[in-house]
Short mmCIF file of C-alpha atoms in Angstrom, two decimals:
data_model
loop_
_atom_site.label_atom_id
_atom_site.label_comp_id
_atom_site.label_asym_id
_atom_site.label_seq_id
_atom_site.Cartn_x
_atom_site.Cartn_y
_atom_site.Cartn_z
CA MET B 187 26.64 5.13 3.53
CA ALA B 188 26.81 5.74 -0.24
CA ASP B 189 30.06 6.45 -1.88
CA ASN B 190 28.77 8.15 -5.08
CA SER B 191 27.24 11.34 -6.12
CA ALA B 192 23.58 12.27 -5.70
CA SER B 193 23.23 12.02 -9.49
CA VAL B 194 22.84 8.26 -9.33
CA TYR B 195 19.39 6.90 -8.63
CA ALA B 196 18.01 3.42 -8.02
CA VAL B 197 14.41 2.71 -9.18
CA LEU B 198 12.85 -0.29 -7.61
CA LEU B 199 9.87 -1.74 -9.45
CA ALA B 200 7.39 -2.95 -6.77
CA GLY B 201 4.23 -3.22 -8.81
CA GLY B 202 2.19 -6.33 -9.39
CA VAL B 203 -1.00 -7.76 -7.93
CA GLY B 204 0.42 -10.83 -6.29
CA THR B 205 -1.09 -13.58 -8.42
CA ARG B 206 1.89 -15.61 -9.40
CA LEU B 207 2.93 -16.91 -5.91
CA TRP B 208 -0.63 -17.40 -4.45
CA PRO B 209 -1.33 -18.07 -1.58
CA ILE B 210 1.86 -16.44 -0.12
CA SER B 211 1.39 -13.48 -2.42
CA ARG B 212 -2.01 -11.91 -2.80
CA GLU B 213 -3.47 -8.75 -4.24
CA ARG B 214 -3.19 -6.90 -1.00
CA HIS B 215 0.05 -8.56 0.01
CA PRO B 216 2.24 -9.04 -3.15
CA LYS B 217 5.48 -10.85 -3.04
CA GLN B 218 7.74 -7.85 -2.62
CA LEU B 219 6.12 -7.37 0.85
CA ALA B 220 6.56 -11.08 1.83
CA LYS B 221 9.32 -12.33 4.16
CA PHE B 222 10.94 -15.30 2.32
CA ILE B 223 14.52 -14.92 3.60
CA GLY B 224 15.27 -13.74 7.15
CA LYS B 225 13.20 -11.10 9.08
CA ASP B 226 12.95 -8.57 6.27
CA SER B 227 10.59 -8.48 3.24
CA LEU B 228 12.03 -8.71 -0.30
CA VAL B 229 11.65 -4.92 -0.76
CA GLN B 230 13.40 -4.27 2.62
CA ASN B 231 16.22 -6.59 1.53
CA THR B 232 16.58 -4.97 -1.81
CA VAL B 233 16.77 -1.46 -0.29
CA LYS B 234 19.34 -2.56 2.31
CA ARG B 235 21.44 -4.29 -0.42
CA LEU B 236 21.58 -1.06 -2.39
CA LEU B 237 22.56 1.23 0.49
CA PRO B 238 26.31 0.62 0.39
CA VAL B 239 26.31 1.90 -3.27
CA MET B 240 23.32 4.23 -3.41
CA ALA B 241 22.38 7.20 -1.11
CA PRO B 242 19.10 6.56 0.71
CA ASP B 243 17.55 9.63 -0.78
CA ALA B 244 18.39 8.38 -4.32
CA ILE B 245 16.26 5.43 -3.95
CA LYS B 246 12.77 5.51 -5.61
CA ILE B 247 10.19 2.83 -5.43
CA VAL B 248 7.36 2.60 -7.96
CA CYS B 249 4.30 0.82 -6.79
CA GLY B 250 0.53 0.79 -7.09
CA TYR B 251 -1.46 3.28 -5.08
CA GLU B 252 -2.94 0.44 -3.05
CA HIS B 253 0.50 -0.50 -1.82
CA TYR B 254 1.80 2.94 -0.99
CA ASP B 255 1.16 2.62 2.73
CA ASP B 256 2.58 -0.86 2.98
CA ILE B 257 5.81 0.17 1.12
CA SER B 258 6.05 3.28 3.39
CA ARG B 259 5.76 1.18 6.42
CA HIS B 260 8.32 -1.32 5.22
CA LEU B 261 10.84 1.50 4.51
CA SER B 262 10.20 3.01 8.04
CA GLU B 263 10.78 -0.40 9.60
CA ILE B 264 14.38 -0.49 8.31
CA GLY B 265 15.08 3.10 9.35
CA ILE B 266 14.63 4.75 5.90
CA SER B 267 12.28 7.66 5.62
CA PRO B 268 9.62 7.08 2.96
CA ALA B 269 9.44 10.79 2.18
CA ASP B 270 9.92 11.51 -1.64
CA LYS B 271 10.91 7.88 -2.24
CA ILE B 272 7.61 6.25 -3.26
CA ILE B 273 6.21 6.92 -6.72
CA SER B 274 2.59 5.71 -6.82
CA GLU B 275 1.15 4.47 -10.16
CA PRO B 276 -2.49 5.53 -10.57
CA TYR B 277 -2.87 2.35 -12.84
CA GLY B 278 -0.60 -0.52 -13.32
CA ARG B 279 0.51 -0.71 -16.86
CA ASN B 280 3.57 -3.05 -16.64
CA THR B 281 7.29 -2.33 -16.57
CA ALA B 282 8.04 0.23 -19.26
CA PRO B 283 5.39 2.80 -18.08
CA ALA B 284 6.49 2.32 -14.39
CA ILE B 285 10.13 3.01 -15.41
CA LEU B 286 8.91 6.10 -17.47
CA LEU B 287 7.00 7.38 -14.43
CA ALA B 288 10.12 7.17 -12.20
CA VAL B 289 12.34 8.68 -15.00
CA LEU B 290 10.06 11.62 -15.39
CA SER B 291 9.90 12.14 -11.58
CA ILE B 292 13.73 12.02 -11.28
CA MET B 293 14.18 14.44 -14.25
CA LYS B 294 12.15 17.09 -12.39
CA ALA B 295 15.04 17.26 -9.86
CA GLU B 296 17.98 16.25 -12.04
CA GLN B 297 18.24 16.22 -15.92
CA ASP B 298 21.48 14.22 -16.18
CA ALA B 299 20.98 11.52 -13.60
CA ILE B 300 22.23 8.03 -13.99
CA ILE B 301 19.30 5.70 -13.30
CA CYS B 302 19.58 2.02 -12.39
CA VAL B 303 16.41 -0.12 -12.43
CA PHE B 304 15.88 -3.04 -10.24
CA PRO B 305 13.05 -5.48 -9.34
CA ALA B 306 12.03 -4.89 -5.70
CA ASP B 307 11.82 -8.63 -5.18
CA HIS B 308 15.16 -10.03 -6.34
CA VAL B 309 17.52 -12.16 -4.41
CA ILE B 310 21.24 -11.84 -4.89
CA GLY B 311 23.57 -14.60 -3.72
CA ASP B 312 26.96 -12.81 -3.80
CA VAL B 313 26.27 -9.30 -2.60
CA GLY B 314 29.94 -8.31 -2.78
CA VAL B 315 30.08 -9.03 -6.50
CA PHE B 316 26.75 -7.31 -6.97
CA HIS B 317 28.15 -4.18 -5.34
CA GLU B 318 31.26 -4.43 -7.53
CA ARG B 319 29.32 -4.83 -10.71
CA LEU B 320 26.91 -2.12 -9.85
CA ARG B 321 29.71 0.34 -9.16
CA SER B 322 31.32 -0.66 -12.43
CA ALA B 323 28.12 -0.08 -14.35
CA ILE B 324 27.61 3.37 -12.81
CA GLN B 325 31.14 4.32 -13.87
#
């Protein structure tokens, strides 16, 4: 369970068309949906890693419209409701516009939110230190 206020949000960037890690990653199955480590996909691992610090309802995932259903299913598989968590880009335009889209969405609900941005496909070795540093950054 999260130990901070609802004014802290995590934005996961889950865009991309899956060309860099071909053939594991493909247009309809980008790397964030692949299972490289353990039984969960990279996006599932990222969400799970954030839960001790972030409230589940404060996690937003930006992805292309073509991956909306897959991201939704991946969230459901780990017991997280996808409702109001997925922000679908009509067109992929790289990192800055994806972040802006998420910020504008969050600002509709809360003007003074703290927003932390993460790639949805990262791997963290020492999760305890990650949580420590994240809590420190939020403070």
